[in-house]
PDB file of C-alpha atoms in Angstrom:
ATOM      1  CA  MET O   1       0.000   0.000   0.000  1.00  0.00           C
ATOM      2  CA  SER O   2       1.490   3.338  -1.052  1.00  0.00           C
ATOM      3  CA  PHE O   3       1.407   6.406   1.205  1.00  0.00           C
ATOM      4  CA  HIS O   4      -0.521   9.462  -0.038  1.00  0.00           C
ATOM      5  CA  SER O   5       0.810  12.371   2.007  1.00  0.00           C
ATOM      6  CA  LYS O   6      -1.261  15.050   0.268  1.00  0.00           C
ATOM      7  CA  ASN O   7      -4.486  13.330   1.291  1.00  0.00           C
ATOM      8  CA  ILE O   8      -3.756  13.243   5.021  1.00  0.00           C
ATOM      9  CA  PRO O   9      -6.291  15.616   6.632  1.00  0.00           C
ATOM     10  CA  ASN O  10      -5.013  18.760   8.305  1.00  0.00           C
ATOM     11  CA  GLU O  11      -7.200  17.883  11.295  1.00  0.00           C
ATOM     12  CA  LEU O  12      -4.594  15.187  12.057  1.00  0.00           C
ATOM     13  CA  LYS O  13      -1.490  16.967  10.783  1.00  0.00           C
ATOM     14  CA  ILE O  14      -1.871  19.814  13.276  1.00  0.00           C
ATOM     15  CA  PHE O  15      -1.202  17.495  16.224  1.00  0.00           C
ATOM     16  CA  PRO O  16       2.395  16.591  17.224  1.00  0.00           C
ATOM     17  CA  GLN O  17       1.295  12.983  17.661  1.00  0.00           C
ATOM     18  CA  TRP O  18       3.049  11.137  14.856  1.00  0.00           C
ATOM     19  CA  VAL O  19       5.392   8.165  14.744  1.00  0.00           C
ATOM     20  CA  CYS O  20       6.680   5.875  11.993  1.00  0.00           C
ATOM     21  CA  TYR O  21       6.271   2.154  11.575  1.00  0.00           C
ATOM     22  CA  ARG O  22       8.034  -0.766   9.988  1.00  0.00           C
ATOM     23  CA  THR O  23       6.622  -4.185   9.207  1.00  0.00           C
ATOM     24  CA  THR O  24       7.855  -7.723   9.645  1.00  0.00           C
ATOM     25  CA  LYS O  25       6.375 -10.821   8.041  1.00  0.00           C
ATOM     26  CA  LEU O  26       5.300 -13.463  10.535  1.00  0.00           C
ATOM     27  CA  GLU O  27       3.869 -16.903   9.793  1.00  0.00           C
ATOM     28  CA  SER O  28       0.241 -15.896   9.424  1.00  0.00           C
ATOM     29  CA  LYS O  29       0.282 -12.102   9.373  1.00  0.00           C
ATOM     30  CA  THR O  30       2.354  -8.948   9.058  1.00  0.00           C
ATOM     31  CA  ALA O  31       3.398  -7.333  12.339  1.00  0.00           C
ATOM     32  CA  LYS O  32       3.770  -3.553  12.612  1.00  0.00           C
ATOM     33  CA  TYR O  33       6.311  -1.965  14.948  1.00  0.00           C
ATOM     34  CA  MET O  34       5.959   1.692  15.903  1.00  0.00           C
ATOM     35  CA  ILE O  35       9.217   3.627  15.713  1.00  0.00           C
ATOM     36  CA  SER O  36       9.799   6.985  17.391  1.00  0.00           C
ATOM     37  CA  PRO O  37      11.406   9.611  15.101  1.00  0.00           C
ATOM     38  CA  VAL O  38      12.627  11.242  18.323  1.00  0.00           C
ATOM     39  CA  THR O  39      14.499   8.311  19.876  1.00  0.00           C
ATOM     40  CA  GLY O  40      14.826   5.861  16.997  1.00  0.00           C
ATOM     41  CA  LYS O  41      13.440   3.215  19.358  1.00  0.00           C
ATOM     42  CA  PHE O  42       9.965   1.789  19.855  1.00  0.00           C
ATOM     43  CA  ALA O  43       7.275   4.436  20.294  1.00  0.00           C
ATOM     44  CA  LYS O  44       4.673   4.218  23.054  1.00  0.00           C
ATOM     45  CA  SER O  45       1.046   5.280  22.730  1.00  0.00           C
ATOM     46  CA  ASN O  46       1.096   6.589  26.320  1.00  0.00           C
ATOM     47  CA  ASP O  47       4.401   8.493  26.102  1.00  0.00           C
ATOM     48  CA  PRO O  48       4.232  11.841  24.244  1.00  0.00           C
ATOM     49  CA  HIS O  49       8.030  12.109  24.397  1.00  0.00           C
ATOM     50  CA  THR O  50       8.183   9.424  21.688  1.00  0.00           C
ATOM     51  CA  TRP O  51       5.878  11.333  19.305  1.00  0.00           C
ATOM     52  CA  THR O  52       6.634  14.270  17.023  1.00  0.00           C
ATOM     53  CA  ASP O  53       5.038  16.591  14.474  1.00  0.00           C
ATOM     54  CA  TYR O  54       3.915  15.385  11.065  1.00  0.00           C
ATOM     55  CA  ASN O  55       6.735  16.898   8.981  1.00  0.00           C
ATOM     56  CA  THR O  56       9.468  15.523  11.236  1.00  0.00           C
ATOM     57  CA  ALA O  57       7.900  12.059  11.175  1.00  0.00           C
ATOM     58  CA  PHE O  58       7.445  12.195   7.399  1.00  0.00           C
ATOM     59  CA  HIS O  59      11.089  13.108   6.702  1.00  0.00           C
ATOM     60  CA  TYR O  60      12.299  10.491   9.197  1.00  0.00           C
ATOM     61  CA  MET O  61      10.209   7.878   7.390  1.00  0.00           C
ATOM     62  CA  ILE O  62      11.833   8.830   4.078  1.00  0.00           C
ATOM     63  CA  ALA O  63      15.364   8.964   5.501  1.00  0.00           C
ATOM     64  CA  LYS O  64      15.080   5.600   7.254  1.00  0.00           C
ATOM     65  CA  ARG O  65      13.077   3.964   4.439  1.00  0.00           C
ATOM     66  CA  LEU O  66      10.276   2.970   6.765  1.00  0.00           C
ATOM     67  CA  GLU O  67       6.905   1.820   5.484  1.00  0.00           C
ATOM     68  CA  GLY O  68       4.670   4.583   6.770  1.00  0.00           C
ATOM     69  CA  LEU O  69       3.340   6.873   9.488  1.00  0.00           C
ATOM     70  CA  ALA O  70       1.000   6.276  12.398  1.00  0.00           C
ATOM     71  CA  PHE O  71      -1.083   8.758  14.369  1.00  0.00           C
ATOM     72  CA  VAL O  72      -1.685   8.584  18.120  1.00  0.00           C
ATOM     73  CA  LEU O  73      -5.382   9.173  18.729  1.00  0.00           C
ATOM     74  CA  THR O  74      -6.252  12.355  20.570  1.00  0.00           C
ATOM     75  CA  GLU O  75      -9.287  13.351  22.612  1.00  0.00           C
ATOM     76  CA  GLY O  76     -12.088  14.562  20.385  1.00  0.00           C
ATOM     77  CA  ILE O  77     -11.346  12.309  17.411  1.00  0.00           C
ATOM     78  CA  VAL O  78     -12.948   8.881  17.049  1.00  0.00           C
ATOM     79  CA  PHE O  79     -11.367   6.184  14.898  1.00  0.00           C
ATOM     80  CA  VAL O  80     -13.541   3.490  13.326  1.00  0.00           C
ATOM     81  CA  ASP O  81     -11.744   0.397  12.012  1.00  0.00           C
ATOM     82  CA  ILE O  82     -13.505  -2.214   9.865  1.00  0.00           C
ATOM     83  CA  ASP O  83     -11.544  -5.347   8.926  1.00  0.00           C
ATOM     84  CA  HIS O  84     -11.933  -7.768   6.006  1.00  0.00           C
ATOM     85  CA  VAL O  85     -14.239  -5.532   3.981  1.00  0.00           C
ATOM     86  CA  THR O  86     -13.595  -6.903   0.481  1.00  0.00           C
ATOM     87  CA  ASP O  87     -14.027 -10.337  -1.082  1.00  0.00           C
ATOM     88  CA  GLU O  88     -11.707 -12.059  -3.563  1.00  0.00           C
ATOM     89  CA  ASN O  89     -13.192  -9.939  -6.364  1.00  0.00           C
ATOM     90  CA  GLY O  90     -12.543  -6.686  -4.536  1.00  0.00           C
ATOM     91  CA  THR O  91     -16.233  -6.089  -3.795  1.00  0.00           C
ATOM     92  CA  MET O  92     -16.873  -4.161  -0.577  1.00  0.00           C
ATOM     93  CA  SER O  93     -19.013  -5.902   2.044  1.00  0.00           C
ATOM     94  CA  LEU O  94     -22.551  -4.678   2.674  1.00  0.00           C
ATOM     95  CA  PHE O  95     -21.670  -4.036   6.323  1.00  0.00           C
ATOM     96  CA  ALA O  96     -18.764  -1.748   5.384  1.00  0.00           C
ATOM     97  CA  GLN O  97     -20.983   0.097   2.919  1.00  0.00           C
ATOM     98  CA  LYS O  98     -23.607   0.545   5.638  1.00  0.00           C
ATOM     99  CA  ILE O  99     -21.122   2.031   8.112  1.00  0.00           C
ATOM    100  CA  LEU O 100     -19.859   4.433   5.441  1.00  0.00           C
ATOM    101  CA  GLU O 101     -23.460   5.479   4.793  1.00  0.00           C
ATOM    102  CA  GLU O 102     -24.169   5.971   8.501  1.00  0.00           C
ATOM    103  CA  LEU O 103     -21.055   8.160   8.879  1.00  0.00           C
ATOM    104  CA  PRO O 104     -21.393  10.159   5.645  1.00  0.00           C
ATOM    105  CA  LYS O 105     -18.755  12.406   4.050  1.00  0.00           C
ATOM    106  CA  THR O 106     -16.244  12.344   6.919  1.00  0.00           C
ATOM    107  CA  TYR O 107     -12.657  11.201   6.183  1.00  0.00           C
ATOM    108  CA  ALA O 108     -12.319   7.547   5.181  1.00  0.00           C
ATOM    109  CA  GLU O 109      -9.345   5.615   3.816  1.00  0.00           C
ATOM    110  CA  ARG O 110      -8.289   2.092   2.953  1.00  0.00           C
ATOM    111  CA  SER O 111      -6.044   0.391   5.481  1.00  0.00           C
ATOM    112  CA  VAL O 112      -2.440  -0.654   4.916  1.00  0.00           C
ATOM    113  CA  SER O 113      -3.548  -4.144   3.861  1.00  0.00           C
ATOM    114  CA  GLY O 114      -6.099  -2.710   1.452  1.00  0.00           C
ATOM    115  CA  ASN O 115      -8.704  -5.005   2.986  1.00  0.00           C
ATOM    116  CA  GLY O 116      -9.849  -2.707   5.768  1.00  0.00           C
ATOM    117  CA  ILE O 117     -11.423   0.720   6.126  1.00  0.00           C
ATOM    118  CA  HIS O 118     -10.520   3.546   8.496  1.00  0.00           C
ATOM    119  CA  ILE O 119     -13.063   6.266   9.276  1.00  0.00           C
ATOM    120  CA  PHE O 120     -12.302   9.349  11.374  1.00  0.00           C
ATOM    121  CA  CYS O 121     -14.883  11.610  13.026  1.00  0.00           C
ATOM    122  CA  LYS O 122     -14.796  14.496  15.450  1.00  0.00           C
ATOM    123  CA  GLY O 123     -16.596  13.426  18.607  1.00  0.00           C
ATOM    124  CA  ARG O 124     -16.314  11.082  21.564  1.00  0.00           C
ATOM    125  CA  LEU O 125     -17.410   7.548  22.311  1.00  0.00           C
ATOM    126  CA  PRO O 126     -20.001   6.875  25.030  1.00  0.00           C
ATOM    127  CA  LYS O 127     -18.784   6.851  28.614  1.00  0.00           C
ATOM    128  CA  ASN O 128     -16.752   3.720  29.473  1.00  0.00           C
ATOM    129  CA  ALA O 129     -17.498   2.350  26.018  1.00  0.00           C
ATOM    130  CA  LEU O 130     -16.523  -1.112  24.882  1.00  0.00           C
ATOM    131  CA  LYS O 131     -14.241  -0.866  21.875  1.00  0.00           C
ATOM    132  CA  ARG O 132     -14.924  -3.796  19.556  1.00  0.00           C
ATOM    133  CA  ASN O 133     -17.266  -6.339  18.034  1.00  0.00           C
ATOM    134  CA  ASP O 134     -15.082  -9.193  16.799  1.00  0.00           C
ATOM    135  CA  LYS O 135     -17.920 -10.904  14.932  1.00  0.00           C
ATOM    136  CA  LEU O 136     -18.406  -7.835  12.755  1.00  0.00           C
ATOM    137  CA  GLY O 137     -14.698  -7.003  12.549  1.00  0.00           C
ATOM    138  CA  LEU O 138     -15.506  -3.557  13.955  1.00  0.00           C
ATOM    139  CA  GLU O 139     -13.423  -1.516  16.391  1.00  0.00           C
ATOM    140  CA  MET O 140     -13.886   2.039  17.670  1.00  0.00           C
ATOM    141  CA  TYR O 141     -11.324   4.030  19.657  1.00  0.00           C
ATOM    142  CA  ASP O 142     -10.846   7.625  20.768  1.00  0.00           C
ATOM    143  CA  THR O 143      -7.599   7.700  22.752  1.00  0.00           C
ATOM    144  CA  LYS O 144      -4.186   6.061  23.339  1.00  0.00           C
ATOM    145  CA  ARG O 145      -4.154   4.058  20.140  1.00  0.00           C
ATOM    146  CA  PHE O 146      -1.760   3.963  17.189  1.00  0.00           C
ATOM    147  CA  VAL O 147      -3.433   4.174  13.788  1.00  0.00           C
ATOM    148  CA  CYS O 148      -1.394   3.488  10.650  1.00  0.00           C
ATOM    149  CA  ILE O 149      -2.422   6.156   8.140  1.00  0.00           C
ATOM    150  CA  THR O 150      -2.393   5.648   4.358  1.00  0.00           C
ATOM    151  CA  GLY O 151      -4.148   8.628   2.786  1.00  0.00           C
ATOM    152  CA  ASP O 152      -5.707   6.186   0.300  1.00  0.00           C
ATOM    153  CA  ILE O 153      -9.052   7.923   0.540  1.00  0.00           C
ATOM    154  CA  ILE O 154     -12.467   6.494  -0.288  1.00  0.00           C
ATOM    155  CA  ASP O 155     -15.042   8.420  -2.356  1.00  0.00           C
ATOM    156  CA  HIS O 156     -13.207  11.770  -2.077  1.00  0.00           C
ATOM    157  CA  ARG O 157     -13.850  11.869   1.691  1.00  0.00           C
ATOM    158  CA  LYS O 158     -10.940  14.158   2.627  1.00  0.00           C
ATOM    159  CA  GLU O 159     -12.124  16.095   5.693  1.00  0.00           C
ATOM    160  CA  ILE O 160     -12.753  14.939   9.261  1.00  0.00           C
ATOM    161  CA  LEU O 161     -16.245  16.123  10.152  1.00  0.00           C
ATOM    162  CA  GLU O 162     -18.020  16.544  13.464  1.00  0.00           C
ATOM    163  CA  CYS O 163     -20.476  13.677  13.895  1.00  0.00           C
ATOM    164  CA  GLU O 164     -20.659  12.907  17.615  1.00  0.00           C
ATOM    165  CA  ASP O 165     -24.367  12.035  17.564  1.00  0.00           C
ATOM    166  CA  LEU O 166     -23.844   9.625  14.655  1.00  0.00           C
ATOM    167  CA  ILE O 167     -20.835   8.021  16.355  1.00  0.00           C
ATOM    168  CA  GLN O 168     -22.874   7.438  19.515  1.00  0.00           C
ATOM    169  CA  SER O 169     -25.624   5.843  17.427  1.00  0.00           C
ATOM    170  CA  VAL O 170     -23.268   3.581  15.433  1.00  0.00           C
ATOM    171  CA  HIS O 171     -21.527   2.466  18.613  1.00  0.00           C
ATOM    172  CA  GLU O 172     -24.785   1.658  20.384  1.00  0.00           C
ATOM    173  CA  ARG O 173     -26.131  -0.277  17.394  1.00  0.00           C
ATOM    174  CA  TYR O 174     -23.085  -2.416  16.549  1.00  0.00           C
ATOM    175  CA  ILE O 175     -21.026  -2.652  19.741  1.00  0.00           C
ATOM    176  CA  GLY O 176     -23.707  -1.807  22.240  1.00  0.00           C
ATOM    177  CA  LYS O 177     -23.084  -3.001  25.760  1.00  0.00           C
ATOM    178  CA  ARG O 178     -21.020  -0.691  27.876  1.00  0.00           C
ATOM    179  CA  ILE O 179     -18.847  -1.268  30.898  1.00  0.00           C
ATOM    180  CA  PRO O 180     -21.057  -0.411  33.905  1.00  0.00           C
ATOM    181  CA  TYR O 181     -20.983   3.344  34.317  1.00  0.00           C
ATOM    182  CA  VAL O 182     -20.591   4.903  37.747  1.00  0.00           C
ATOM    183  CA  GLN O 183     -22.189   8.324  37.898  1.00  0.00           C
ATOM    184  CA  PRO O 184     -19.572  10.926  38.905  1.00  0.00           C
ATOM    185  CA  LYS O 185     -20.398  12.407  42.288  1.00  0.00           C
ATOM    186  CA  THR O 186     -21.137  16.107  42.364  1.00  0.00           C
ATOM    187  CA  ILE O 187     -19.460  17.941  45.243  1.00  0.00           C
ATOM    188  CA  GLU O 188     -20.942  21.293  46.192  1.00  0.00           C
ATOM    189  CA  SER O 189     -18.292  23.971  45.861  1.00  0.00           C
ATOM    190  CA  VAL O 190     -17.417  26.315  48.731  1.00  0.00           C
ATOM    191  CA  LEU O 191     -16.103  28.881  46.234  1.00  0.00           C
ATOM    192  CA  THR O 192     -18.221  31.166  44.079  1.00  0.00           C
ATOM    193  CA  ASP O 193     -18.058  31.157  40.280  1.00  0.00           C
ATOM    194  CA  ASN O 194     -16.047  34.387  40.326  1.00  0.00           C
ATOM    195  CA  GLU O 195     -13.588  32.970  42.876  1.00  0.00           C
ATOM    196  CA  ILE O 196     -13.062  29.866  40.736  1.00  0.00           C
ATOM    197  CA  VAL O 197     -12.507  31.951  37.598  1.00  0.00           C
ATOM    198  CA  SER O 198     -10.062  34.245  39.433  1.00  0.00           C
ATOM    199  CA  LYS O 199      -8.028  31.322  40.759  1.00  0.00           C
ATOM    200  CA  ILE O 200      -7.795  29.720  37.318  1.00  0.00           C
ATOM    201  CA  ARG O 201      -6.682  33.007  35.753  1.00  0.00           C
ATOM    202  CA  GLU O 202      -3.854  33.227  38.293  1.00  0.00           C
ATOM    203  CA  SER O 203      -2.763  29.612  37.704  1.00  0.00           C
ATOM    204  CA  LYS O 204      -0.547  27.995  35.068  1.00  0.00           C
ATOM    205  CA  GLN O 205      -3.736  27.228  33.152  1.00  0.00           C
ATOM    206  CA  GLY O 206      -4.641  30.905  33.060  1.00  0.00           C
ATOM    207  CA  GLN O 207      -3.680  31.710  29.474  1.00  0.00           C
ATOM    208  CA  LYS O 208      -5.392  28.632  28.032  1.00  0.00           C
ATOM    209  CA  PHE O 209      -8.450  29.246  30.198  1.00  0.00           C
ATOM    210  CA  GLU O 210      -8.708  32.900  29.174  1.00  0.00           C
ATOM    211  CA  MET O 211      -8.524  32.011  25.489  1.00  0.00           C
ATOM    212  CA  LEU O 212     -11.302  29.426  25.796  1.00  0.00           C
ATOM    213  CA  TYR O 213     -13.388  31.542  28.163  1.00  0.00           C
ATOM    214  CA  SER O 214     -13.419  34.310  25.564  1.00  0.00           C
ATOM    215  CA  GLY O 215     -14.679  31.841  22.939  1.00  0.00           C
ATOM    216  CA  ASN O 216     -11.392  31.527  21.033  1.00  0.00           C
ATOM    217  CA  ILE O 217     -11.200  27.919  19.764  1.00  0.00           C
ATOM    218  CA  SER O 218      -8.136  28.294  17.526  1.00  0.00           C
ATOM    219  CA  GLY O 219      -5.837  25.298  17.905  1.00  0.00           C
ATOM    220  CA  TYR O 220      -8.738  22.880  18.392  1.00  0.00           C
ATOM    221  CA  PRO O 221     -10.101  20.689  15.585  1.00  0.00           C
ATOM    222  CA  SER O 222     -13.701  21.492  16.523  1.00  0.00           C
ATOM    223  CA  HIS O 223     -15.870  23.518  18.875  1.00  0.00           C
ATOM    224  CA  SER O 224     -16.688  20.292  20.751  1.00  0.00           C
ATOM    225  CA  ASN O 225     -12.986  19.673  21.400  1.00  0.00           C
ATOM    226  CA  ALA O 226     -12.677  23.183  22.801  1.00  0.00           C
ATOM    227  CA  ASP O 227     -15.766  22.650  24.992  1.00  0.00           C
ATOM    228  CA  TYR O 228     -14.248  19.499  26.469  1.00  0.00           C
ATOM    229  CA  ALA O 229     -10.839  21.130  27.046  1.00  0.00           C
ATOM    230  CA  PHE O 230     -12.532  24.026  28.842  1.00  0.00           C
ATOM    231  CA  VAL O 231     -14.651  21.763  31.040  1.00  0.00           C
ATOM    232  CA  LYS O 232     -11.571  19.639  31.857  1.00  0.00           C
ATOM    233  CA  ILE O 233      -9.888  22.761  33.239  1.00  0.00           C
ATOM    234  CA  LEU O 234     -12.947  23.532  35.345  1.00  0.00           C
ATOM    235  CA  ALA O 235     -13.168  19.917  36.560  1.00  0.00           C
ATOM    236  CA  PHE O 236      -9.810  20.293  38.313  1.00  0.00           C
ATOM    237  CA  TRP O 237     -10.993  23.338  40.249  1.00  0.00           C
ATOM    238  CA  THR O 238     -14.570  22.333  41.039  1.00  0.00           C
ATOM    239  CA  GLN O 239     -16.497  19.066  40.959  1.00  0.00           C
ATOM    240  CA  ASP O 240     -19.834  20.842  41.328  1.00  0.00           C
ATOM    241  CA  LYS O 241     -21.698  20.051  38.092  1.00  0.00           C
ATOM    242  CA  SER O 242     -24.056  23.004  38.412  1.00  0.00           C
ATOM    243  CA  GLN O 243     -21.125  25.361  38.942  1.00  0.00           C
ATOM    244  CA  ILE O 244     -19.258  24.018  35.907  1.00  0.00           C
ATOM    245  CA  ASP O 245     -22.448  24.438  33.890  1.00  0.00           C
ATOM    246  CA  SER O 246     -22.868  27.994  35.158  1.00  0.00           C
ATOM    247  CA  ILE O 247     -19.312  29.003  34.219  1.00  0.00           C
ATOM    248  CA  VAL O 248     -19.661  27.483  30.754  1.00  0.00           C
ATOM    249  CA  ARG O 249     -22.874  29.458  30.238  1.00  0.00           C
ATOM    250  CA  SER O 250     -21.077  32.672  31.208  1.00  0.00           C
ATOM    251  CA  SER O 251     -18.286  32.009  28.704  1.00  0.00           C
ATOM    252  CA  GLY O 252     -17.886  32.771  25.026  1.00  0.00           C
ATOM    253  CA  LEU O 253     -18.034  29.034  24.297  1.00  0.00           C
ATOM    254  CA  TYR O 254     -21.682  28.702  25.259  1.00  0.00           C
ATOM    255  CA  ARG O 255     -24.032  27.946  22.340  1.00  0.00           C
ATOM    256  CA  GLU O 256     -27.367  26.271  21.690  1.00  0.00           C
ATOM    257  CA  LYS O 257     -25.727  22.857  21.277  1.00  0.00           C
ATOM    258  CA  TRP O 258     -24.910  22.855  25.014  1.00  0.00           C
ATOM    259  CA  ASP O 259     -28.602  22.172  25.715  1.00  0.00           C
ATOM    260  CA  ARG O 260     -29.177  19.719  22.850  1.00  0.00           C
ATOM    261  CA  LYS O 261     -30.831  16.485  23.971  1.00  0.00           C
ATOM    262  CA  ILE O 262     -28.822  13.265  23.514  1.00  0.00           C
ATOM    263  CA  GLY O 263     -30.842  10.355  24.859  1.00  0.00           C
ATOM    264  CA  ASN O 264     -31.887  11.181  28.421  1.00  0.00           C
ATOM    265  CA  SER O 265     -29.127  13.765  28.861  1.00  0.00           C
ATOM    266  CA  THR O 266     -27.929  16.892  27.098  1.00  0.00           C
ATOM    267  CA  TYR O 267     -24.687  17.534  25.260  1.00  0.00           C
ATOM    268  CA  GLY O 268     -23.566  19.767  28.130  1.00  0.00           C
ATOM    269  CA  GLU O 269     -24.359  17.200  30.827  1.00  0.00           C
ATOM    270  CA  ILE O 270     -22.496  14.468  28.935  1.00  0.00           C
ATOM    271  CA  THR O 271     -19.482  16.747  28.435  1.00  0.00           C
ATOM    272  CA  ILE O 272     -19.347  17.564  32.156  1.00  0.00           C
ATOM    273  CA  GLU O 273     -19.743  13.911  33.208  1.00  0.00           C
ATOM    274  CA  ASN O 274     -16.991  12.783  30.819  1.00  0.00           C
ATOM    275  CA  ALA O 275     -14.642  15.455  32.139  1.00  0.00           C
ATOM    276  CA  LEU O 276     -15.305  14.622  35.795  1.00  0.00           C
ATOM    277  CA  MET O 277     -14.939  10.894  35.168  1.00  0.00           C
ATOM    278  CA  ASN O 278     -11.541  11.439  33.514  1.00  0.00           C
ATOM    279  CA  GLN O 279     -10.256  14.009  36.023  1.00  0.00           C
ATOM    280  CA  HIS O 280      -7.897  12.165  38.368  1.00  0.00           C
ATOM    281  CA  THR O 281      -6.441  15.154  40.260  1.00  0.00           C
ATOM    282  CA  ILE O 282      -8.405  17.998  41.832  1.00  0.00           C
ATOM    283  CA  TYR O 283      -7.737  21.328  43.502  1.00  0.00           C
ATOM    284  CA  ASN O 284      -7.172  20.989  47.258  1.00  0.00           C
ATOM    285  CA  ARG O 285      -8.251  24.212  48.946  1.00  0.00           C
ATOM    286  CA  HIS O 286      -7.213  23.014  52.414  1.00  0.00           C
ATOM    287  CA  TYR O 287      -3.672  22.238  51.231  1.00  0.00           C
ATOM    288  CA  GLU O 288      -3.397  25.762  49.843  1.00  0.00           C
ATOM    289  CA  MET O 289      -4.493  27.259  53.175  1.00  0.00           C
ATOM    290  CA  GLU O 290      -1.857  25.410  55.241  1.00  0.00           C
TER     291      GLU O 290
END
């Protein structure tokens, strides 16, 4: 499979999350090994120090005569992988065609083997989502995963589009059961909204917070990505859902989509719950007072 650099979407190129790969033939399959252009050793999907920007990875691939590039999935982008999609005559399976129809227009490419399909969407998977259905040859990921990129696009689908609602629907229909979800506890804040905002502005997160608070989403692949990044900042400082919601509504990021219904929740409620569930460190007011 040849590599089509010009077709790689800018929505991926902007992230410094690229590595190279080489392949080795095994008895029954071809193994791929991720190589860091930074260290020259094996790359790790959980170690950003082994990743680099697209141009550096591309030139390293050429210089070292490696087979291709791989992208490390980032929050806000969902990767859909469908295996064994063509028969001996090259005809695409009905299931693969159906998934392409259910996720229309967004970036899609053939896999390295030529017998799989990759689809990329802006969005997030359901909370604590299962990742695969082996019977269907379907996998869906949104973080800490290497994806070998080819740029061998399907049906002129060159741009990664926002399709979070569609992703949630496809996941529920074809993968379905989720790991039991524990509702994040809401802890009533002892600080006011203004006190929280003031503390964040004075912190190391201040510049990033101020940019997002003003509604500036430059540097993010979508408005939804910016929403999540903003709420993640807030989730460190307060675990009070109503307070997070209030601060979002006072910011330049707030829009009608925040109140859009998704199942029994809203887009805003789901964003807050995801952020709280994935926030492993929090602000300790008592430690600061000592």
